CSV table of C-alpha atoms in Angstrom, one decimal:
chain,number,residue,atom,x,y,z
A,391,UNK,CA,0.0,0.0,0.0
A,392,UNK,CA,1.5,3.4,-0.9
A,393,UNK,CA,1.9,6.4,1.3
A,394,UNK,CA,0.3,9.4,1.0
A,395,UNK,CA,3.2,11.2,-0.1
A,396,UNK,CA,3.6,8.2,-2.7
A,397,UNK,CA,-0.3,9.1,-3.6
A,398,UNK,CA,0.2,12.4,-3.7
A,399,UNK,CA,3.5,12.7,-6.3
A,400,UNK,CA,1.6,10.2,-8.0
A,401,UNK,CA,-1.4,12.3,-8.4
A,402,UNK,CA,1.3,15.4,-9.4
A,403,UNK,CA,2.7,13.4,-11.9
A,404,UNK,CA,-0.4,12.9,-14.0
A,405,UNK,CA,-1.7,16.7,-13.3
A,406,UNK,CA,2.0,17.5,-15.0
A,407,UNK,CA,1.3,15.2,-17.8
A,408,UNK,CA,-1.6,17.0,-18.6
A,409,UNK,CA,0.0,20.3,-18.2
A,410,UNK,CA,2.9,19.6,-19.8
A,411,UNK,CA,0.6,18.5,-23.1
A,412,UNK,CA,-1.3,21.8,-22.6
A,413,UNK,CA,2.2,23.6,-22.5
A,414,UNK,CA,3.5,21.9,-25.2
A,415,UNK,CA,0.4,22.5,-27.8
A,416,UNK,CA,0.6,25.9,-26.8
A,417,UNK,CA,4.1,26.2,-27.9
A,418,UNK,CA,3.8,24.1,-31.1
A,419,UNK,CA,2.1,25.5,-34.9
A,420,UNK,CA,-1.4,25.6,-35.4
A,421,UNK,CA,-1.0,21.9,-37.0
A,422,UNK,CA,0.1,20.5,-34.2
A,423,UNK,CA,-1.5,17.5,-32.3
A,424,UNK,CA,-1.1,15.5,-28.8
A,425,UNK,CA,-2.0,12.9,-26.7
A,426,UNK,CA,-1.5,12.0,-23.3
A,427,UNK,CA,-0.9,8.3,-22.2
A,428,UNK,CA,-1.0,6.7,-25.4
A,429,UNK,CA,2.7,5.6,-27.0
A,430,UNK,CA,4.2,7.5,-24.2
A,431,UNK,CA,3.4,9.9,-21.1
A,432,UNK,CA,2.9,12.8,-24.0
A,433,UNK,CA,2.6,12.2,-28.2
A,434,UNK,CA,3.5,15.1,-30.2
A,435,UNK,CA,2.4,15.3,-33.8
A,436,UNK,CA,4.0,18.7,-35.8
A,437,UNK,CA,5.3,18.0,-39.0
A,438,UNK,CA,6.3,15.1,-40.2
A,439,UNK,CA,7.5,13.0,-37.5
A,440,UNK,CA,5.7,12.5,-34.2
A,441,UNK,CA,7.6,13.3,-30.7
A,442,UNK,CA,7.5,10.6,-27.6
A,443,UNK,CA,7.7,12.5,-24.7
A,444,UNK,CA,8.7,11.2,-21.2
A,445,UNK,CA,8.4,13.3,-18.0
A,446,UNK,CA,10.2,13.0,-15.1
A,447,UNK,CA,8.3,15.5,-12.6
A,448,UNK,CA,9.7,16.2,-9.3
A,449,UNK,CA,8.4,19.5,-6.6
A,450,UNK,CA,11.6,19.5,-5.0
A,451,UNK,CA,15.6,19.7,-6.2
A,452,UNK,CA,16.3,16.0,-7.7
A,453,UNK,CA,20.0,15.1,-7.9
A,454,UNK,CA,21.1,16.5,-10.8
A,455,UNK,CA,21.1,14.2,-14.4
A,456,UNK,CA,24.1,12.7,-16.0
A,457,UNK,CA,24.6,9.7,-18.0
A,458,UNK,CA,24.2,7.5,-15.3
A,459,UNK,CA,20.3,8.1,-14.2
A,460,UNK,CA,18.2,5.4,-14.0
A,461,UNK,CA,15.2,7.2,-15.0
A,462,UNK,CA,17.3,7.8,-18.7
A,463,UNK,CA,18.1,4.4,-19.2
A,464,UNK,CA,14.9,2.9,-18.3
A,465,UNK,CA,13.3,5.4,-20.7
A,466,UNK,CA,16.1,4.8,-23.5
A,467,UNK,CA,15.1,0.9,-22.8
A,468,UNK,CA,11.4,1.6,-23.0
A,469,UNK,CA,12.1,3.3,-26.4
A,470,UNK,CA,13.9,0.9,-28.2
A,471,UNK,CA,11.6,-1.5,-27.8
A,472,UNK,CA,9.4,0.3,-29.7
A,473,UNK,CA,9.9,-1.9,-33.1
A,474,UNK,CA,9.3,1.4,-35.2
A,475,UNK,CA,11.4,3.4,-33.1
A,476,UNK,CA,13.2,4.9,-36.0
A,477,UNK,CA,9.6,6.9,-37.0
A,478,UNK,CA,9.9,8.8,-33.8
A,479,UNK,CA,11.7,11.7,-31.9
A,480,UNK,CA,12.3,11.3,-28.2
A,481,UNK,CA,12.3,14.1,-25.5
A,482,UNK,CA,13.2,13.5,-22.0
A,483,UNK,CA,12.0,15.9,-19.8
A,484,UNK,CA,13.2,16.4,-16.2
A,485,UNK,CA,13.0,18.9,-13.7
A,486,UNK,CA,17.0,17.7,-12.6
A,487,UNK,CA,19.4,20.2,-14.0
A,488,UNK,CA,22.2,18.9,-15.9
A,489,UNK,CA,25.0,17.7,-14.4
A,490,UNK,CA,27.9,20.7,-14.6
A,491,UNK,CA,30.5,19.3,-17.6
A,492,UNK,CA,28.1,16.3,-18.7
A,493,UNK,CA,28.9,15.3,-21.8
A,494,UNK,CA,24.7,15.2,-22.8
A,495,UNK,CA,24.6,18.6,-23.1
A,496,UNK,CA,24.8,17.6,-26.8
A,497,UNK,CA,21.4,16.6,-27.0
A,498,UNK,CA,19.4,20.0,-25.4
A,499,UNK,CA,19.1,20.7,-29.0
A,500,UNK,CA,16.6,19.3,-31.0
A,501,UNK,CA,18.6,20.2,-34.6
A,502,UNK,CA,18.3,17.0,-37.0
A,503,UNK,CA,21.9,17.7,-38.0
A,504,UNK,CA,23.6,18.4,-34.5
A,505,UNK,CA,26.9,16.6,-33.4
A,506,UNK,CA,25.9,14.0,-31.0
A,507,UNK,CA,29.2,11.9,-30.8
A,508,UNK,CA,30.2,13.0,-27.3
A,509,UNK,CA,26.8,12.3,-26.1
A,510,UNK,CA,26.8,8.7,-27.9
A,511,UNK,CA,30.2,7.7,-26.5
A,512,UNK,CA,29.7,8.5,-23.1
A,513,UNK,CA,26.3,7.0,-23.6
A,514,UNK,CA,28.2,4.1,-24.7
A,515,UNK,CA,31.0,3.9,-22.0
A,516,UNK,CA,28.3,3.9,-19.5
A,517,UNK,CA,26.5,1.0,-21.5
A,518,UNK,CA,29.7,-1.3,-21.1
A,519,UNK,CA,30.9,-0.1,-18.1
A,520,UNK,CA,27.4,-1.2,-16.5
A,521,UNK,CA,27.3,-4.5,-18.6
A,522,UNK,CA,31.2,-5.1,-17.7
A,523,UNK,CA,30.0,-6.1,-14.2
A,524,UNK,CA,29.7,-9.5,-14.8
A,525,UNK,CA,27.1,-10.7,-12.6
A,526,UNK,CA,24.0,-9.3,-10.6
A,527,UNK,CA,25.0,-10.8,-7.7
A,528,UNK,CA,28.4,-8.8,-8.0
A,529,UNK,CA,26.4,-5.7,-9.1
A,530,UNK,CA,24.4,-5.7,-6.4
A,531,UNK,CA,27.7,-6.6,-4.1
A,532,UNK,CA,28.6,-3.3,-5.9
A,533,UNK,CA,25.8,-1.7,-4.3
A,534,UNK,CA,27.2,-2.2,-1.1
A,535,UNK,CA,29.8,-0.4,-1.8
A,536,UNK,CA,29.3,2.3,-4.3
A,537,UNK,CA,25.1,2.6,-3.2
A,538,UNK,CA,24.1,2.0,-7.5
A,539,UNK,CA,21.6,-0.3,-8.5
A,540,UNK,CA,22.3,-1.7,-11.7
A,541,UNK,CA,19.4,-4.4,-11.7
A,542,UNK,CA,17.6,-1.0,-13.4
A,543,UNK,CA,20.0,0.2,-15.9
A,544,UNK,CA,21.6,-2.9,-17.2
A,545,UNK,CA,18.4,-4.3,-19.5
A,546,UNK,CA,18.3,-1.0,-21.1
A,547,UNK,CA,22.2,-0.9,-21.2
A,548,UNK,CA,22.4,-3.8,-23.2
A,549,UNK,CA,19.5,-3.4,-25.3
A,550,UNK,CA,21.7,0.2,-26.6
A,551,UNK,CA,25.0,-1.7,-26.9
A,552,UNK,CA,22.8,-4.6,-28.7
A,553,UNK,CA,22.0,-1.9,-31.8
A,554,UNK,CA,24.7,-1.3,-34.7
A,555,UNK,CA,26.7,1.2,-34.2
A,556,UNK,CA,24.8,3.2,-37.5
A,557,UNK,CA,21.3,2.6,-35.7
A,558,UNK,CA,22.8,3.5,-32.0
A,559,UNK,CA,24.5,6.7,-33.6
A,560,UNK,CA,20.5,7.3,-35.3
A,561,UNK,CA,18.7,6.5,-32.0
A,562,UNK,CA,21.2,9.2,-29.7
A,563,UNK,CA,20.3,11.8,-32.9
A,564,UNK,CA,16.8,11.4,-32.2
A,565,UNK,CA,17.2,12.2,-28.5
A,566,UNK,CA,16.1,15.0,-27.0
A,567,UNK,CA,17.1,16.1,-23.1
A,568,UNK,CA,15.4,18.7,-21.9
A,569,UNK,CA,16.5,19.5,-18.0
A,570,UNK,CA,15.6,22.0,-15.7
A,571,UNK,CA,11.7,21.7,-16.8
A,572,UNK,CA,9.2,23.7,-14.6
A,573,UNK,CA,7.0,21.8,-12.5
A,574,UNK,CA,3.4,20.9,-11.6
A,575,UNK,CA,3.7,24.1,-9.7
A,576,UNK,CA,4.4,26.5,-12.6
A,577,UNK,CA,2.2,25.3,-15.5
A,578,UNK,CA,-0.4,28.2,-15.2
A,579,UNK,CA,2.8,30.8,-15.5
A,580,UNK,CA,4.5,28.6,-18.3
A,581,UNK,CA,0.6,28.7,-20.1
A,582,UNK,CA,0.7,32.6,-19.9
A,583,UNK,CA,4.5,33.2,-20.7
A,584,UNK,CA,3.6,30.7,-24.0
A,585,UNK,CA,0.1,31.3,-25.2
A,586,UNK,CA,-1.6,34.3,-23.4
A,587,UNK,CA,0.9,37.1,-23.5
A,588,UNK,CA,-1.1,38.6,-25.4
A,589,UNK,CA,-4.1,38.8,-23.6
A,590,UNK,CA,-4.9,42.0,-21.7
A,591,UNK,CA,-3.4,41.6,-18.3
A,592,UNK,CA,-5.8,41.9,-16.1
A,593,UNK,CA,-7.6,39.1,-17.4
A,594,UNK,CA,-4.8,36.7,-18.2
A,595,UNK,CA,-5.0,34.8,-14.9
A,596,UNK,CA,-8.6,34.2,-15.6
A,597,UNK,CA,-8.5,33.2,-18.7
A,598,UNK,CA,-5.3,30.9,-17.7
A,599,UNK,CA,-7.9,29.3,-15.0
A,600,UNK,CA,-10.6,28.7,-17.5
A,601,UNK,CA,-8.3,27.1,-20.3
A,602,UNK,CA,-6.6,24.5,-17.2
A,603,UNK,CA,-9.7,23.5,-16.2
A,604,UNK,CA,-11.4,22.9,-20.0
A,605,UNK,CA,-8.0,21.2,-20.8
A,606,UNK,CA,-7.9,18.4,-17.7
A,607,UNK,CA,-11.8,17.7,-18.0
A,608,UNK,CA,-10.9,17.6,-22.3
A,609,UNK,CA,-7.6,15.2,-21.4
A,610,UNK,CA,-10.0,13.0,-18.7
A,611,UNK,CA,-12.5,12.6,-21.3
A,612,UNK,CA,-9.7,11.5,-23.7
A,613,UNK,CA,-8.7,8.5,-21.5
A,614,UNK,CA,-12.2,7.9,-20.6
A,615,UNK,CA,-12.1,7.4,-24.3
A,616,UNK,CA,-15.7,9.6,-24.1
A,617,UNK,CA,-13.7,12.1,-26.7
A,618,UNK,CA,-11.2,11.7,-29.5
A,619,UNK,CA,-7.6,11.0,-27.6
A,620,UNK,CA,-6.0,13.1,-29.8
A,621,UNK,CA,-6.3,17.0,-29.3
A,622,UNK,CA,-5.4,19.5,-31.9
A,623,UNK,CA,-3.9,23.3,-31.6
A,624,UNK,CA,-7.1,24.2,-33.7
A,625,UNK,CA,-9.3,22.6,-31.1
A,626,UNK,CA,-7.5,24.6,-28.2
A,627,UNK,CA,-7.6,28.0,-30.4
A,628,UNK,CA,-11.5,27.7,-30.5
A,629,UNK,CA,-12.0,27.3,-26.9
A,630,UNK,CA,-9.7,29.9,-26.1
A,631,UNK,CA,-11.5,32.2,-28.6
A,632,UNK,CA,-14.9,31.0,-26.6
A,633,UNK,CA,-13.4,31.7,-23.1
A,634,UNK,CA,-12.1,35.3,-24.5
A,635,UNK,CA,-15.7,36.1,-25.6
A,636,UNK,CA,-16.8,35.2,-21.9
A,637,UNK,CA,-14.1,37.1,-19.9
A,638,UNK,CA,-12.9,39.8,-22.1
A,639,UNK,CA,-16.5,40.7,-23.3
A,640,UNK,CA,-17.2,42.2,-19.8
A,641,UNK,CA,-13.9,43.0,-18.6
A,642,UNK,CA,-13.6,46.1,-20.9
A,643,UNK,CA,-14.8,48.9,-19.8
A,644,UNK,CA,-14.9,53.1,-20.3
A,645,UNK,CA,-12.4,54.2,-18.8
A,646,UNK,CA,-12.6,57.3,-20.7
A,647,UNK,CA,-16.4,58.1,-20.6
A,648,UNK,CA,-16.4,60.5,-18.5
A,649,UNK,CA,-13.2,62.6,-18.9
A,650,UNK,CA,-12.2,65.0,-21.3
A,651,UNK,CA,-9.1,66.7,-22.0
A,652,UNK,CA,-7.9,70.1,-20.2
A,653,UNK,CA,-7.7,72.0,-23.6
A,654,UNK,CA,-10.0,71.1,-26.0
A,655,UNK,CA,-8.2,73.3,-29.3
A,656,UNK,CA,-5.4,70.4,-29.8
A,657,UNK,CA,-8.2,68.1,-30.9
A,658,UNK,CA,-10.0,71.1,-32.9
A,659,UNK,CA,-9.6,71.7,-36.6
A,660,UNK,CA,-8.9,69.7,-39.5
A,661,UNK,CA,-11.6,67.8,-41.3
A,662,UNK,CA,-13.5,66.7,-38.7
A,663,UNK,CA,-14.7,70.3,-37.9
A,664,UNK,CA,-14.7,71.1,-41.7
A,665,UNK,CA,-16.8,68.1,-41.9
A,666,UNK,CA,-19.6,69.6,-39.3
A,667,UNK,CA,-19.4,73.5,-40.7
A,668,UNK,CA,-20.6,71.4,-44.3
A,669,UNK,CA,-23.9,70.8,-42.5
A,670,UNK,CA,-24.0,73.7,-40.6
A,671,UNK,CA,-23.0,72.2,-37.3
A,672,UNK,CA,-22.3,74.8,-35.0
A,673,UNK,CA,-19.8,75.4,-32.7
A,674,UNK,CA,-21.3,72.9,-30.3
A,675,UNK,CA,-21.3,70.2,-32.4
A,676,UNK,CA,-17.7,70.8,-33.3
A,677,UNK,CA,-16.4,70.4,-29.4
A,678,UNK,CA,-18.7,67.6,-28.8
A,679,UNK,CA,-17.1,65.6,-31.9
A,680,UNK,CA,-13.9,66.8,-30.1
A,681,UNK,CA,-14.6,65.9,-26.8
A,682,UNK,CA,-15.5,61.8,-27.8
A,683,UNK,CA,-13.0,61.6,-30.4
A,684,UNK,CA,-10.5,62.4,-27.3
A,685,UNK,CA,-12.3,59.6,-25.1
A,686,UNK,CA,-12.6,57.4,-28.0
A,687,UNK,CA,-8.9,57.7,-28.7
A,688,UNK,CA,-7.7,57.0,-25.1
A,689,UNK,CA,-10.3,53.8,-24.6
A,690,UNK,CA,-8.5,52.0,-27.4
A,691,UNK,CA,-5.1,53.1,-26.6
A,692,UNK,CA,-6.1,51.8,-23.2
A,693,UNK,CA,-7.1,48.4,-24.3
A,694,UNK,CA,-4.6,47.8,-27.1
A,695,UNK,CA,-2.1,48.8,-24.4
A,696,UNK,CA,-3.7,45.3,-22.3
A,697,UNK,CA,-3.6,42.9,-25.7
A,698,UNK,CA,-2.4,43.5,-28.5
A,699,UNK,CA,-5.1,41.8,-30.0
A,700,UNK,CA,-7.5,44.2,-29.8
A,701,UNK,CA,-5.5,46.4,-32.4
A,702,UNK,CA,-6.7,44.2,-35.4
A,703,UNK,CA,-9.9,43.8,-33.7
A,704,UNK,CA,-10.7,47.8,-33.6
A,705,UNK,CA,-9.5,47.9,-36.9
A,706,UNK,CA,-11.8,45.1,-37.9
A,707,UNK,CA,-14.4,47.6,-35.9
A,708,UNK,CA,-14.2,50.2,-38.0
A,709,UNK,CA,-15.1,48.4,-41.2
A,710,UNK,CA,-18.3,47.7,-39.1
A,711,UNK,CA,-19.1,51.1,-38.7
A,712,UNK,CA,-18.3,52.7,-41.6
A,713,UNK,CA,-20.3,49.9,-43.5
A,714,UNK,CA,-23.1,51.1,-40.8
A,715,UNK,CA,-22.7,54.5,-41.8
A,716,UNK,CA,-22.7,53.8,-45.6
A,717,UNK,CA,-26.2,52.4,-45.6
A,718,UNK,CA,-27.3,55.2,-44.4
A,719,UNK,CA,-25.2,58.3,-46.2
A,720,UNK,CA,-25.6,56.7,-49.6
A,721,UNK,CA,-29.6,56.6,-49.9
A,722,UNK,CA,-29.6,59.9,-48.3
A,723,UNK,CA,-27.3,61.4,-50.6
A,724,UNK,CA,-29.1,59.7,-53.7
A,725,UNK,CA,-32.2,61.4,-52.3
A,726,UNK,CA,-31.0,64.7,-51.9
A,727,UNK,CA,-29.7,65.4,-54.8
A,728,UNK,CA,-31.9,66.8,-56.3
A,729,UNK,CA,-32.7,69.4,-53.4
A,730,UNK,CA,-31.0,72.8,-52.8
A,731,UNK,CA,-28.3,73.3,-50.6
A,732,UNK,CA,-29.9,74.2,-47.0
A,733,UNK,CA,-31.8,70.8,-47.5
A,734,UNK,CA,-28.7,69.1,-48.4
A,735,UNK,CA,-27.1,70.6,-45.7
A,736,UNK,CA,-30.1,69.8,-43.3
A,737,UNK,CA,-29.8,66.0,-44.1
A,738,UNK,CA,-26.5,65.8,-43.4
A,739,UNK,CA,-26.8,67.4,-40.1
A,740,UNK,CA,-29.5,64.7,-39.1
A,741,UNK,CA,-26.8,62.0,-40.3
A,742,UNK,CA,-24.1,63.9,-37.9
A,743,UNK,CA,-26.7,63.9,-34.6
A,744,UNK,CA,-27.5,60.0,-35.6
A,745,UNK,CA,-23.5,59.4,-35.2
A,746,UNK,CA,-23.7,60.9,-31.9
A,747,UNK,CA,-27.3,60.3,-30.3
A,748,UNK,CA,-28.4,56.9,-31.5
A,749,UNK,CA,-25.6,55.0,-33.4
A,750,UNK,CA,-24.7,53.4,-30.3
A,751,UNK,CA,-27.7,52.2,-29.4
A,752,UNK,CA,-28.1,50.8,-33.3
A,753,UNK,CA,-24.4,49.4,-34.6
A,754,UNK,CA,-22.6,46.2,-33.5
A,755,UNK,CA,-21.1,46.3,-30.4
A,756,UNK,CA,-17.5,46.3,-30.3
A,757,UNK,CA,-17.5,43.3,-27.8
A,758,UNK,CA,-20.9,41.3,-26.7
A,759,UNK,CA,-22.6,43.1,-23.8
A,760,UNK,CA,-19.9,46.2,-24.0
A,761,UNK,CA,-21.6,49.6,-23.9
A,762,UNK,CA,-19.1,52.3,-24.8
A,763,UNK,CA,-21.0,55.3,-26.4
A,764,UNK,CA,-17.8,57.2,-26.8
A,765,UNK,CA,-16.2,53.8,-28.8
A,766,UNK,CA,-18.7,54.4,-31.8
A,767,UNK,CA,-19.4,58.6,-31.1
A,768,UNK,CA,-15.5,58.9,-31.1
A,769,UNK,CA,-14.3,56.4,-34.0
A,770,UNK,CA,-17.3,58.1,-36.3
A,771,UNK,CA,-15.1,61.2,-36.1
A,772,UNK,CA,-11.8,60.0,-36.4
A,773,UNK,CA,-13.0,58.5,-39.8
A,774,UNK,CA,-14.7,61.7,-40.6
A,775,UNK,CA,-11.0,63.1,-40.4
A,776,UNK,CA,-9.9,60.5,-42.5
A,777,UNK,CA,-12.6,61.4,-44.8
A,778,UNK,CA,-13.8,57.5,-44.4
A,779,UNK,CA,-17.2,58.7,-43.7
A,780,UNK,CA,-19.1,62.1,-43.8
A,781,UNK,CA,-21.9,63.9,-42.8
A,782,UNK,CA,-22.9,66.1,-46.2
A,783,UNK,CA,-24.3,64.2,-49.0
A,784,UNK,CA,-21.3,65.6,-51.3
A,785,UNK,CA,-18.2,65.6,-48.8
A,786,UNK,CA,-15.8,64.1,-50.6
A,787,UNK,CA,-15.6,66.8,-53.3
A,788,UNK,CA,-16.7,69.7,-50.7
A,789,UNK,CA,-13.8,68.9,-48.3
A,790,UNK,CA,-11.3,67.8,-51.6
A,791,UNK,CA,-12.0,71.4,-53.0
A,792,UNK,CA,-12.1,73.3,-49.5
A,793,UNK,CA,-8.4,71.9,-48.9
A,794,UNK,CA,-7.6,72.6,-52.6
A,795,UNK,CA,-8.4,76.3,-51.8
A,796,UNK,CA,-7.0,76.5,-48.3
A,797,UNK,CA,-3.5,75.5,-50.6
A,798,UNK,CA,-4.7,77.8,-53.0
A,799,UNK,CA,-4.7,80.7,-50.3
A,800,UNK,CA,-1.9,80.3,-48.1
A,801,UNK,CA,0.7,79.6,-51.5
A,802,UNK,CA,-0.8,83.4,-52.5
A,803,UNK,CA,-0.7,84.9,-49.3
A,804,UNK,CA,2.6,85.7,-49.2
């Protein structure tokens, strides 16, 4: 019967398992596959030839890892008994440093062309050093003495020396060590160092949470063999997209709504008050557009300054709205045209007030269940400035000419 300490690394060592996978994905290409407990502790598909992985995990310091660890050989044993061996890559994964001047540092790199010859001949001295000791009763009579156990390594020892020296020098290149790995401890901070940096960070420790716990229900399912065993980077992208929806959806908020800048004139001018004198706006309307382009500005510095996501996003927003806007200005300015100028002008002004009054209230939110007036009111004049949108049925050519003159007057001034 174990102990409860046996129990509970026991329990750790699965828990890292299914981190480690979730780690792993995280860090590999949207192609990329795994599995947890099926050819080895963790299967990594990417590219074209799949990874074993096995995990030594350990919460406290283990002594550190040279070529004489039991854990290695067992494992190198394990894999060359595989009888297609040669269609795999193998990554052992401790939480043991190296040991300072081991001759395995060779194989930390996972190049396909590296030089592994140290590695392989002091791999190889070990093999007949170990196998050398002619009997198990000596071995262990060893034991005595030196405290090693060679009952553990010598199976695996000989199956390595049993290999051609062409296939042994083929198995070592395949070999991956990787020391020094984090723990059960750490795989929430490895996920958001890997996968979430990105994420605005006051929600990354949320969103962190949610994607652990879908991940160790989605690996228990796996073994329960209630869901496919093998779990994709595509399949993780689309939860994670899910769980953003969830948590980032209400975690933005207006931080600007209800501030305004000391000194409105830097944000006066331009075309977006050109824009508002075409329709007769007033000097009202011309600090209000001001006033939420300011707020509008600072909101999405705000959040693209959290995730660096949201940049592509608000750009993706504006289409929205100016797509919003077009189905309005176009069959207005198709009915207008006809009219005289003050009923043009008229129009247009009703188009401006709809930017500010009710277009919040009528256009796609930016995120489900946000409510940011000064996001749409703002954005509507920023792309008034960038002449993306307008208020006057004829604005393009108005502002084109008005600028065309303003050239016109200050090269003839002088």
């Amino acid at each position: 019967m174990s102990s409860n300490f046996e129990a509970a690394d026991s329990s750790l060592g699965f828990y890292f398992q299914s981190g480690f996978s979730l780690v792993l994905l995280s860090r590999s290409s949207d192609e990329a596959v795994v599995s947890v407990e099926t050819t080895d502790d963790v299967q990594l598909h990417e590219g074209t030839t799949p990874v074993l992985a096995q995990l030594k995990h350990s919460t406290g310091k283990p002594p550190a890892l040279n070529e004489k660890n039991d854990g290695l050989w067992k494992t190198i044993g394990n894999w060359i008994s595989i009888s297609d061996w040669h269609k795999y890559l193998f990554m052992f994964v401790t939480c043991a440093d190296l040991a300072d001047g081991c001759e395995l540092s060779s194989l930390l790199e996972k190049t396909p062309d590296r030089n592994v010859d140290s590695a392989l001949a002091c791999l190889l001295a070990e093999a007949k050093r170990v196998i050398e000791t002619p009997t198990v009763a000596e071995a262990e009579k060893l034991k005595d003495v030196t405290g090693y156990d060679y009952k553990i390594r010598r199976p695996a020892c000989q199956a390595f020396l049993d290999l051609s020296e062409k296939k042994r020098k083929l198995f070592v290149r395949r070999l991956t060590l990787v020391p020094s790995s984090f723990n059960a401890g750490d795989i929430k901070e490895q996920l958001l160092k890997a996968f979430l940096h990105t994420e605005p960070r006051r929600n990354r420790a949320e969103i962190g949470e949610r994607i652990i716990e879908w991940w160790d229900r989605r690996v228990a399912r796996a073994l329960l063999e209630k869901s496919p065993r093998e779990i994709s980077k595509s399949e993780l992208l689309e939860r994670l997209a899910e769980i953003r929806v969830v948590v980032l959806g209400h975690g933005l908020s207006d931080v600007y709504g209800d501030r305004g800048p000391k000194d409105l004139s830097a944000e006066m001018g331009g075309n977006m008050e050109r824009q508002i004198q075409l329709v007769n706006g007033g000097n009202y309307r011309i600090e209000r557009a001001a006033r939420e382009r300011w707020r509008a500005r600072n909101n999405r510095k705000h959040w693209m300054d959290e995730s660096l996501a949201f940049a592509d996003e608000l750009k993706e927003y504006n289409k929205v709205l100016i797509e919003e806007w077009r189905d309005r200005h176009a069959p207005m300015a198709h009915d207008v045209s006809e009219l005289d100028s003050t009923d043009q002008e008229s129009r247009g002004l009703e188009l401006l007030d709809w930017s500010h009054k009710s277009a919040y209230t009528e256009v796609p939110s930016f995120k489900p269940g946000l409510n940011v007036p000064s996001l749409v009111r703002g954005t509507y004049q920023q792309l008034a400035e960038e002449l993306l949108v307008g208020w006057h049925p004829d604005y393009l050519n108005l502002c084109t000419e008005t600028e065309a003159g303003m050239r016109w007057h200050d090269d003839n001034e002088c």
